[in-house]
Coordinates of C-alpha atoms and ligand atoms in Angstrom, one line a residue:
M1174 CA 92.2 121.6 89.0
Q1175 CA 91.4 119.4 92.0
T1176 CA 92.2 120.8 95.4
L1177 CA 92.8 118.0 97.9
S1178 CA 92.0 118.2 101.6
H1179 CA 92.9 116.7 104.9
W1180 CA 90.8 114.0 106.6
I1181 CA 89.9 115.1 110.1
N1182 CA 87.2 113.9 112.4
G1183 CA 85.6 111.8 109.7
Q1184 CA 85.4 114.5 107.0
H1185 CA 87.4 116.2 104.3
V1186 CA 88.8 119.5 105.6
K1187 CA 90.3 122.1 103.3
G1188 CA 93.7 123.5 104.0
T1189 CA 94.0 127.1 105.1
G1190 CA 97.6 128.0 104.1
R1191 CA 100.3 126.7 101.8
H1192 CA 99.6 124.1 99.1
A1193 CA 102.0 122.0 96.9
D1194 CA 101.6 120.7 93.3
V1195 CA 100.7 117.0 92.7
F1196 CA 101.9 115.9 89.3
N1197 CA 100.8 113.3 86.8
P1198 CA 104.3 111.9 86.2
A1199 CA 103.4 110.5 82.8
T1200 CA 102.5 113.9 81.4
G1201 CA 104.4 116.2 83.7
E1202 CA 101.2 118.2 84.3
V1203 CA 100.0 119.4 87.7
Q1204 CA 96.9 117.5 88.4
A1205 CA 96.0 118.6 91.9
Q1206 CA 97.0 120.8 94.8
V1207 CA 97.6 119.3 98.2
P1208 CA 97.4 121.4 101.4
L1209 CA 100.4 121.6 103.6
A1210 CA 99.3 121.7 107.2
S1211 CA 100.6 124.3 109.6
T1212 CA 101.6 123.5 113.2
A1213 CA 98.3 124.8 114.4
E1214 CA 96.3 122.5 112.0
M1215 CA 98.4 119.5 113.0
D1216 CA 98.0 120.2 116.7
A1217 CA 94.2 120.6 116.3
A1218 CA 94.0 117.2 114.6
I1219 CA 96.1 115.6 117.3
N1220 CA 94.0 117.1 120.1
A1221 CA 90.8 115.9 118.4
A1222 CA 92.2 112.4 118.1
A1223 CA 93.3 112.4 121.8
A1224 CA 89.8 113.2 122.9
V1225 CA 88.2 110.1 121.2
Q1226 CA 91.1 107.6 121.7
P1227 CA 90.3 106.4 125.2
K1228 CA 86.9 105.1 124.1
W1229 CA 88.4 103.3 121.1
G1230 CA 91.2 101.9 123.3
A1231 CA 88.6 100.5 125.7
T1232 CA 86.6 98.9 122.8
N1233 CA 87.1 95.2 123.0
P1234 CA 89.8 94.0 120.6
Q1235 CA 87.4 91.7 118.7
R1236 CA 85.1 94.6 117.8
R1237 CA 88.2 96.6 116.6
A1238 CA 89.2 93.6 114.6
R1239 CA 85.8 93.5 112.9
V1240 CA 86.4 96.9 111.6
M1241 CA 89.6 95.5 110.0
M1242 CA 87.6 92.6 108.6
E1243 CA 85.2 94.9 106.9
F1244 CA 88.0 97.1 105.7
V1245 CA 89.6 94.1 103.9
R1246 CA 86.3 93.6 102.1
L1247 CA 86.1 97.2 101.0
L1248 CA 89.7 97.3 99.9
N1249 CA 89.0 94.4 97.6
R1250 CA 85.8 96.0 96.4
D1251 CA 87.6 99.2 95.5
M1252 CA 90.9 97.6 94.3
D1253 CA 90.5 99.0 90.7
K1254 CA 89.7 102.5 91.8
L1255 CA 92.5 102.6 94.3
A1256 CA 95.0 101.2 91.7
E1257 CA 94.0 103.8 89.1
A1258 CA 94.3 106.7 91.6
L1259 CA 97.7 105.3 92.7
S1260 CA 99.1 104.9 89.2
R1261 CA 97.9 108.4 88.2
E1262 CA 99.9 110.1 91.0
H1263 CA 102.8 107.7 91.3
G1264 CA 103.3 106.6 87.7
K1265 CA 103.6 102.8 88.4
T1266 CA 101.8 100.3 86.2
I1267 CA 98.3 99.1 87.2
P1268 CA 99.4 95.5 88.1
D1269 CA 102.1 97.0 90.2
A1270 CA 99.7 99.5 91.9
K1271 CA 97.4 96.5 92.7
G1272 CA 100.4 94.8 94.3
D1273 CA 101.0 97.9 96.4
V1274 CA 97.4 97.8 97.7
Q1275 CA 97.5 94.0 98.0
R1276 CA 100.7 93.9 100.2
G1277 CA 99.0 96.5 102.5
L1278 CA 95.7 94.6 102.6
E1279 CA 97.5 91.5 103.7
V1280 CA 98.7 93.4 106.8
V1281 CA 95.1 94.4 107.5
E1282 CA 94.2 90.7 107.2
F1283 CA 96.9 89.9 109.8
C1284 CA 95.5 92.5 112.1
I1285 CA 92.2 90.7 112.2
G1286 CA 94.0 88.4 114.6
A1287 CA 94.4 91.3 117.1
P1288 CA 92.4 89.6 119.9
H1289 CA 94.9 86.8 119.9
L1290 CA 98.0 89.0 119.4
L1291 CA 96.9 91.3 122.3
K1292 CA 96.5 88.5 124.8
G1293 CA 98.9 89.1 127.7
E1294 CA 100.7 86.7 129.9
F1295 CA 99.5 85.1 133.1
T1296 CA 101.3 83.3 135.9
D1297 CA 99.0 81.6 138.3
S1298 CA 100.2 81.4 141.9
A1299 CA 103.5 83.3 141.5
G1300 CA 103.5 83.2 145.3
P1301 CA 100.9 82.3 147.9
G1302 CA 97.7 83.9 146.8
I1303 CA 99.6 85.9 144.2
D1304 CA 98.9 86.0 140.5
M1305 CA 101.0 88.0 138.0
Y1306 CA 99.8 89.1 134.6
S1307 CA 100.9 91.5 131.9
L1308 CA 98.6 93.5 129.7
R1309 CA 99.3 95.0 126.3
Q1310 CA 97.8 98.5 126.3
P1311 CA 97.6 101.1 123.5
L1312 CA 100.0 104.0 123.6
G1313 CA 97.4 106.7 122.9
V1314 CA 97.9 108.9 119.9
V1315 CA 100.6 107.7 117.5
A1316 CA 101.8 108.9 114.1
G1317 CA 103.0 107.5 110.8
I1318 CA 105.1 109.5 108.2
T1319 CA 105.3 107.7 104.9
P1320 CA 107.1 107.9 101.6
F1321 CA 105.9 108.4 98.0
N1322 CA 106.9 105.0 96.6
F1323 CA 104.2 102.8 98.3
P1324 CA 101.3 105.2 98.9
A1325 CA 98.9 102.4 99.8
M1326 CA 101.1 99.7 101.3
I1327 CA 103.1 101.6 103.8
P1328 CA 100.3 103.7 105.3
L1329 CA 98.4 100.4 105.7
W1330 CA 101.4 98.7 107.3
K1331 CA 101.4 101.6 109.9
M1332 CA 97.7 102.3 110.4
A1333 CA 96.3 98.8 110.6
P1334 CA 98.3 97.5 113.5
A1335 CA 98.2 100.9 115.3
L1336 CA 94.4 101.1 115.1
S1337 CA 93.9 97.4 115.9
C1338 CA 95.9 97.9 119.1
G1339 CA 93.5 100.7 120.2
N1340 CA 95.5 103.7 119.3
A1341 CA 94.4 106.8 117.4
F1342 CA 96.6 107.3 114.4
I1343 CA 97.8 110.5 112.7
L1344 CA 99.0 109.7 109.1
K1345 CA 101.2 112.3 107.4
P1346 CA 101.5 110.7 103.9
S1347 CA 103.8 111.8 101.1
E1348 CA 102.8 115.1 99.6
R1349 CA 103.7 113.7 96.2
D1350 CA 100.8 111.1 96.0
P1351 CA 98.3 111.9 98.8
S1352 CA 95.0 110.7 97.1
V1353 CA 95.1 107.0 98.0
P1354 CA 95.7 107.7 101.8
L1355 CA 92.6 109.9 101.8
M1356 CA 90.6 107.1 100.0
L1357 CA 91.8 104.6 102.7
A1358 CA 90.5 106.9 105.4
E1359 CA 87.1 107.1 103.7
L1360 CA 87.0 103.3 103.5
L1361 CA 87.9 102.9 107.2
Q1362 CA 85.0 105.2 108.1
E1363 CA 82.7 103.0 105.9
A1364 CA 84.1 100.0 107.7
G1365 CA 83.0 101.4 111.1
L1366 CA 86.1 103.2 112.5
P1367 CA 84.8 106.0 114.7
D1368 CA 85.5 109.5 113.5
G1369 CA 88.8 111.1 114.8
I1370 CA 90.6 107.8 115.4
L1371 CA 92.4 108.1 112.0
Q1372 CA 93.4 111.6 110.9
V1373 CA 95.1 112.1 107.6
V1374 CA 97.0 115.4 107.8
N1375 CA 98.9 116.3 104.6
G1376 CA 102.0 118.4 104.7
D1377 CA 105.7 118.7 104.5
K1378 CA 108.5 119.4 107.0
E1379 CA 106.4 121.8 109.0
A1380 CA 103.8 119.1 109.6
V1381 CA 106.5 116.6 110.5
D1382 CA 108.1 118.9 112.9
A1383 CA 104.7 119.6 114.5
I1384 CA 104.4 115.8 115.1
L1385 CA 107.9 115.7 116.6
D1386 CA 107.2 118.7 118.9
N1387 CA 103.7 117.5 120.0
E1388 CA 103.8 116.0 123.5
T1389 CA 100.6 114.0 122.9
I1390 CA 102.2 111.9 120.2
Q1391 CA 103.6 108.8 121.9
A1392 CA 105.2 107.0 119.0
I1393 CA 106.3 107.6 115.4
G1394 CA 106.7 105.1 112.6
F1395 CA 108.6 106.6 109.7
V1396 CA 109.6 105.3 106.3
G1397 CA 111.6 107.3 103.7
S1398 CA 115.1 108.3 102.9
T1399 CA 117.9 107.8 105.4
P1400 CA 118.8 111.5 106.2
I1401 CA 115.2 112.2 107.1
A1402 CA 115.0 108.8 109.0
Q1403 CA 118.0 109.8 111.1
Y1404 CA 116.6 113.3 111.7
I1405 CA 113.2 112.0 112.9
Y1406 CA 114.8 109.2 115.0
A1407 CA 117.1 111.6 116.8
R1408 CA 114.5 114.3 117.5
G1409 CA 111.7 111.8 118.3
C1410 CA 113.9 109.8 120.7
A1411 CA 115.2 113.0 122.4
A1412 CA 111.6 114.0 123.0
G1413 CA 111.0 110.7 124.7
K1414 CA 108.8 109.1 122.0
R1415 CA 109.0 105.6 120.8
V1416 CA 110.4 105.8 117.3
Q1417 CA 111.1 103.4 114.4
C1418 CA 112.5 104.8 111.2
F1419 CA 113.2 102.8 108.0
G1420 CA 115.5 104.4 105.5
G1421 CA 117.1 104.0 102.1
A1422 CA 118.8 101.0 100.5
K1423 CA 121.4 99.7 98.1
N1424 CA 120.5 96.0 97.6
H1425 CA 123.1 93.6 96.3
M1426 CA 122.4 90.4 94.4
I1427 CA 125.2 87.9 94.4
I1428 CA 125.3 85.5 91.4
M1429 CA 127.4 82.4 92.0
P1430 CA 129.0 80.6 89.0
D1431 CA 126.7 77.6 89.6
A1432 CA 123.5 79.7 89.3
D1433 CA 121.0 79.3 86.5
M1434 CA 122.0 82.4 84.5
D1435 CA 118.7 82.8 82.7
Q1436 CA 116.8 82.7 86.0
A1437 CA 119.2 85.2 87.5
A1438 CA 119.0 87.6 84.5
D1439 CA 115.1 87.4 84.6
A1440 CA 115.2 88.1 88.4
L1441 CA 117.5 91.1 87.9
I1442 CA 115.3 92.6 85.2
G1443 CA 112.2 92.6 87.4
A1444 CA 114.0 93.5 90.6
G1445 CA 116.2 96.2 89.1
F1446 CA 113.7 97.9 86.7
G1447 CA 110.2 97.2 88.1
A1448 CA 108.5 100.4 89.3
A1449 CA 111.3 102.3 87.6
G1450 CA 113.7 101.1 90.4
E1451 CA 111.7 103.2 92.9
R1452 CA 111.5 100.4 95.5
C1453 CA 113.4 100.1 98.7
M1454 CA 113.8 96.4 97.9
A1455 CA 114.9 96.9 94.3
I1456 CA 118.1 95.2 93.4
S1457 CA 120.5 98.0 92.3
V1458 CA 123.8 96.1 92.4
A1459 CA 124.5 92.8 90.7
V1460 CA 127.6 91.0 91.9
P1461 CA 128.6 88.1 89.8
V1462 CA 131.4 85.9 91.1
G1463 CA 134.1 85.3 88.5
E1464 CA 134.7 86.9 85.1
K1465 CA 132.8 84.1 83.2
T1466 CA 129.7 84.6 85.3
A1467 CA 129.9 88.4 84.8
D1468 CA 130.2 88.0 81.0
A1469 CA 127.4 85.4 80.9
L1470 CA 125.1 87.7 82.9
I1471 CA 125.8 90.9 80.8
E1472 CA 125.2 88.9 77.6
R1473 CA 121.7 87.9 79.0
L1474 CA 120.9 91.3 80.5
I1475 CA 121.4 93.5 77.5
P1476 CA 118.8 92.0 75.2
R1477 CA 116.3 91.8 78.1
I1478 CA 116.8 95.4 79.0
E1479 CA 116.5 96.6 75.4
K1480 CA 113.1 94.9 75.2
L1481 CA 111.7 96.7 78.3
K1482 CA 108.5 98.6 77.5
V1483 CA 108.6 102.0 79.3
A1484 CA 105.3 103.8 79.0
P1485 CA 102.4 105.3 81.0
Y1486 CA 100.2 103.0 82.9
T1487 CA 97.3 103.8 80.5
A1488 CA 99.3 102.0 77.7
G1489 CA 98.2 98.6 78.9
N1490 CA 99.1 95.8 81.2
D1491 CA 102.2 94.8 79.3
V1492 CA 104.0 98.0 80.3
D1493 CA 107.2 97.1 82.3
Y1494 CA 107.6 100.3 84.1
G1495 CA 106.4 103.9 84.0
P1496 CA 107.8 107.4 84.8
V1497 CA 109.7 108.3 87.9
V1498 CA 107.8 110.5 90.4
T1499 CA 109.0 114.0 89.7
A1500 CA 111.2 116.1 87.4
A1501 CA 113.7 116.4 90.4
A1502 CA 113.9 112.6 90.8
K1503 CA 114.6 112.3 87.0
A1504 CA 117.3 115.0 87.1
N1505 CA 118.9 113.3 90.2
I1506 CA 119.0 109.9 88.4
L1507 CA 120.5 111.3 85.2
G1508 CA 123.0 113.4 87.2
L1509 CA 124.2 110.2 88.8
V1510 CA 124.4 108.4 85.5
E1511 CA 126.7 111.2 84.2
K1512 CA 128.8 110.8 87.4
G1513 CA 129.1 107.1 86.8
I1514 CA 130.5 107.7 83.3
A1515 CA 132.8 110.4 84.5
Q1516 CA 134.2 108.2 87.3
G1517 CA 135.0 105.3 84.9
A1518 CA 132.1 102.9 84.9
K1519 CA 131.2 101.3 81.6
L1520 CA 127.7 102.2 80.5
V1521 CA 126.6 99.1 78.6
V1522 CA 122.9 100.1 78.1
D1523 CA 122.4 103.9 77.8
G1524 CA 118.9 105.1 78.4
R1525 CA 119.8 108.8 78.5
D1526 CA 118.1 109.6 75.1
F1527 CA 114.9 107.9 76.0
K1528 CA 111.8 109.8 74.6
L1529 CA 108.2 108.8 74.3
Q1530 CA 106.1 110.4 71.6
G1531 CA 103.3 112.3 73.1
Y1532 CA 104.8 112.3 76.6
E1533 CA 107.8 114.5 76.1
D1534 CA 107.1 116.4 79.3
G1535 CA 106.6 113.2 81.4
F1536 CA 109.3 112.1 83.9
F1537 CA 110.4 109.0 82.0
V1538 CA 113.9 107.6 82.4
G1539 CA 115.2 104.9 80.0
P1540 CA 116.9 101.8 81.5
H1541 CA 120.6 101.9 82.2
L1542 CA 123.1 99.2 82.8
F1543 CA 126.6 99.9 84.1
D1544 CA 129.4 97.3 84.2
H1545 CA 132.8 97.5 85.9
V1546 CA 131.4 99.6 88.8
T1547 CA 133.7 100.0 91.8
P1548 CA 132.9 100.8 95.4
D1549 CA 134.4 104.3 95.4
M1550 CA 132.0 105.5 92.7
D1551 CA 128.9 107.6 93.5
I1552 CA 126.6 105.3 91.5
Y1553 CA 127.7 102.5 94.0
R1554 CA 127.7 104.4 97.2
K1555 CA 124.4 106.4 96.7
E1556 CA 120.9 105.2 96.4
I1557 CA 119.9 106.1 92.8
F1558 CA 116.2 105.1 93.1
G1559 CA 115.8 104.8 89.4
P1560 CA 116.1 102.3 86.5
V1561 CA 119.9 102.0 86.8
L1562 CA 121.5 98.6 87.4
C1563 CA 125.2 98.5 88.4
Q1564 CA 127.4 95.4 88.0
V1565 CA 130.3 95.0 90.3
R1566 CA 132.6 92.1 89.4
A1567 CA 133.9 90.0 92.2
K1568 CA 136.7 87.4 92.0
S1569 CA 135.4 85.2 94.8
Y1570 CA 132.4 84.6 97.1
E1571 CA 134.2 86.2 100.0
E1572 CA 134.8 89.4 97.9
A1573 CA 131.2 89.5 96.8
L1574 CA 130.0 89.0 100.4
G1575 CA 132.3 91.7 101.5
Y1576 CA 130.8 94.3 99.1
A1577 CA 127.3 93.7 100.6
M1578 CA 128.6 93.6 104.2
D1579 CA 130.7 96.8 103.8
H1580 CA 127.9 98.9 102.2
E1581 CA 126.4 101.4 104.6
Y1582 CA 122.8 100.3 103.7
G1583 CA 121.4 96.9 104.9
N1584 CA 117.8 96.6 103.7
G1585 CA 117.6 93.6 101.4
T1586 CA 120.0 91.3 99.6
A1587 CA 119.9 88.1 97.5
I1588 CA 122.1 85.2 96.4
F1589 CA 121.5 83.1 93.4
T1590 CA 123.1 79.7 93.6
R1591 CA 122.4 76.0 93.4
D1592 CA 124.6 75.2 96.4
G1593 CA 122.8 74.9 99.7
D1594 CA 126.1 75.2 101.7
T1595 CA 126.9 78.6 100.1
A1596 CA 123.3 79.8 100.6
R1597 CA 123.3 78.9 104.3
N1598 CA 126.7 80.5 104.8
F1599 CA 125.4 83.7 103.2
A1600 CA 122.1 83.8 105.2
N1601 CA 124.0 83.3 108.4
R1602 CA 126.9 85.8 107.9
I1603 CA 125.3 88.7 106.0
N1604 CA 124.6 91.8 108.1
I1605 CA 121.4 92.7 106.2
G1606 CA 117.8 92.5 107.4
M1607 CA 116.0 90.7 104.6
V1608 CA 117.7 87.9 102.6
G1609 CA 116.5 86.1 99.5
I1610 CA 117.9 82.8 98.3
N1611 CA 117.1 82.5 94.6
V1612 CA 114.4 85.2 95.4
P1613 CA 115.4 88.7 94.2
I1614 CA 113.0 90.8 96.3
P1615 CA 112.6 89.0 99.6
V1616 CA 109.8 91.2 101.1
P1617 CA 108.5 89.2 104.1
L1618 CA 104.8 88.3 104.2
A1619 CA 102.5 90.1 106.6
Y1620 CA 102.9 87.6 109.4
H1621 CA 106.7 88.0 109.5
T1622 CA 108.3 91.3 110.0
F1623 CA 110.0 93.8 107.6
G1624 CA 113.0 95.8 108.5
G1625 CA 116.5 96.7 107.4
W1626 CA 119.8 96.9 109.3
K1627 CA 122.6 99.4 109.3
K1628 CA 121.6 102.8 107.8
S1629 CA 118.3 101.3 106.5
G1630 CA 116.6 101.0 109.9
F1631 CA 116.7 102.8 113.2
G1632 CA 114.9 101.5 116.2
D1633 CA 114.7 98.0 117.6
L1634 CA 111.4 96.6 116.2
N1635 CA 110.4 95.9 112.7
Q1636 CA 107.3 96.8 110.7
H1637 CA 104.2 94.6 110.5
G1638 CA 103.9 91.0 111.9
P1639 CA 104.1 90.4 115.6
D1640 CA 106.7 93.3 116.0
S1641 CA 104.0 95.8 115.1
F1642 CA 101.8 94.8 117.9
R1643 CA 104.8 95.2 120.3
F1644 CA 105.6 98.6 118.8
Y1645 CA 102.1 100.0 119.1
T1646 CA 101.4 98.7 122.7
R1647 CA 103.1 99.0 126.0
T1648 CA 103.3 96.3 128.6
K1649 CA 101.9 96.7 132.0
T1650 CA 102.6 94.0 134.6
V1651 CA 100.2 93.5 137.5
T1652 CA 101.0 91.6 140.6
A1653 CA 97.8 90.8 142.4
R1654 CA 97.5 89.3 145.8
W1655 CA 94.4 87.9 147.2
P1656 CA 95.7 86.3 150.4
S1657 CA 93.6 84.4 152.8
G1658 CA 95.6 86.0 155.6
I1659 CA 95.0 89.7 154.7
R1660 CA 93.4 90.2 158.0
Q1661 CA 96.7 89.7 159.7
G1662 CA 97.7 93.3 159.1
G1663 CA 100.5 95.2 157.2
E1664 CA 103.9 93.9 156.1
F1665 CA 106.9 96.2 155.9
N1666 CA 109.7 94.1 154.5
F1667 CA 110.4 93.9 150.8
K1668 CA 110.0 90.1 150.4
A1669 CA 111.0 87.6 147.8
M1670 CA 108.2 85.3 146.6
D1671 CA 107.9 82.1 148.7
Ligands
NAD400 P1 111.6 111.2 101.8 O1 112.5 111.0 102.9 O2 111.8 112.4 100.9 O3 110.1 111.5 102.4 C1 109.5 110.6 103.4 C2 108.6 111.4 104.2 O4 109.3 112.4 105.0 C3 107.5 112.2 103.5 O5 106.3 112.1 104.2 C4 108.0 113.6 103.5 O6 107.0 114.6 103.5 C5 108.8 113.7 104.8 N1 109.9 114.6 104.6 C6 110.7 114.9 103.5 N2 111.6 115.8 103.8 C7 111.5 116.1 105.1 C8 112.2 117.0 106.0 N3 113.3 117.7 105.6 N4 111.8 117.0 107.3 C9 110.8 116.3 107.7 N5 110.1 115.4 107.0 C10 110.4 115.4 105.7 O7 111.4 109.9 101.0 P2 110.7 109.6 99.7 O8 111.4 110.2 98.6 O9 109.2 109.9 99.8 O10 110.7 108.0 99.6 C11 111.8 107.3 99.0 C12 112.8 106.8 100.1 O11 112.1 106.0 101.0 C13 113.9 106.0 99.5 O12 115.1 106.4 100.2 C14 113.5 104.6 99.8 O13 114.6 103.7 99.9 C15 112.9 104.8 101.1 N6 112.0 103.7 101.5 C16 112.4 102.8 102.5 C17 111.6 101.7 102.8 C18 112.0 100.8 103.9 O14 111.2 100.1 104.4 N7 113.3 100.8 104.3 C19 110.4 101.6 102.2 C20 110.0 102.4 101.2 C21 110.8 103.5 100.8

């Protein structure tokens, strides 16, 4: 069995202590062991990064951007290899795994613009002989802690802006699918990144706590579940670090009576069941407005769900979704399904008996559709993170809007309608970070920013886009005076600019 490593100072370094199993979710077999770093191992990686960061920070931004340019070429070159490794550990289909790499790669492309994005501000003659300018300087050593569900995209969203800004970056990827992050580190070295500037340190809570306790770490970018996001945000901020944490989700899609019902049903199938529902931007709640709309939707959803092909990624490119990530994730999803039934929701499509010949030990979960879900039920309140779509029936637009507004999560949402007035009203009033209008998964492109509201996001800046360059730099403002009258001697009054 393969034993994975850390990536420290430009090489693979074996772990010295605890290890965890990495599964093949399709077969249920353990396919590798990943080392779980101790505090001492994490501290050593951070110290080594701190030693080399000043030189990288002083490298001109265009040279740093050229590393990103080459990295893009290498990511495209190795796309198939990366996607295969990703699918093997995560379980998603190959086209979906390629999408995972592609959406990360696009942020690397954005970072090629670092020289422009890092330009400061300049005021000529702010006073007699006085110029004022602001610089965007790197923070030093920063860290990213990332989830299992996008093992390429989210590490790339974090590392590319952080490195382009001149920081050294410590990546603590998910211990469930650590191979792709290690491959990304190898590619960055090939692209010309100096050794020690990117350290990939595998681990679990001990490694995360070591990051939180380490005084050299200036900033932490986290993506994962909300309880851990809150924990890291609170502890990181208390330690005086800059912290942004993105958490869980429960994304609602409102379907107005005037919507194209076939289009809405197709959108719900992809957004609800793609990647087995293991996306923070998955639609997990459909809210049709009016009984007629609800009935029309259910009528279209049932045959589409029954046709879904659930299989391992090796079964071909027509697979709709694969297994969920672990046996524990499967048990949690099926436990919530039982709760939904017990609490009175109507299970319209029942995937509980799903079995795949030859893959009986894999973590496959059949698709589920619940109707008549109400806000007090666990399946509505909790993030299921599985192939389970819940329908909540609303009598009016205001009631539908209220469901999405009142939910504690605020990552993404969508409305399907043909009416521009309703769409505008929705986009203006909704208290959710990313909004789709006739678009079910409104993930912003690399040059915009990504972030949820309410319990889906903690911190005041978003991921990627211009916000990432703000997050990974700090501003220094210089007031420079080159007066002709300097020979006149000292001035002791605190003066306003003339
Ligand atoms: P998770 O919270 O279990 O793990 C995320 C990271 O935190 C991992 O690196 C893990 O090792 C670490 N971690 C886990 N338990 C910890 C603990 N007790 N103390 C310190 N660190 C700990 O999340 P996950 O299961 O890997 O990912 C799925 C979750 O991520 C879902 O809730 C999903 O909605 C969310 N997510 C959010 C976004 C977003 O942008 N908002 C994007 C992707 C995923």
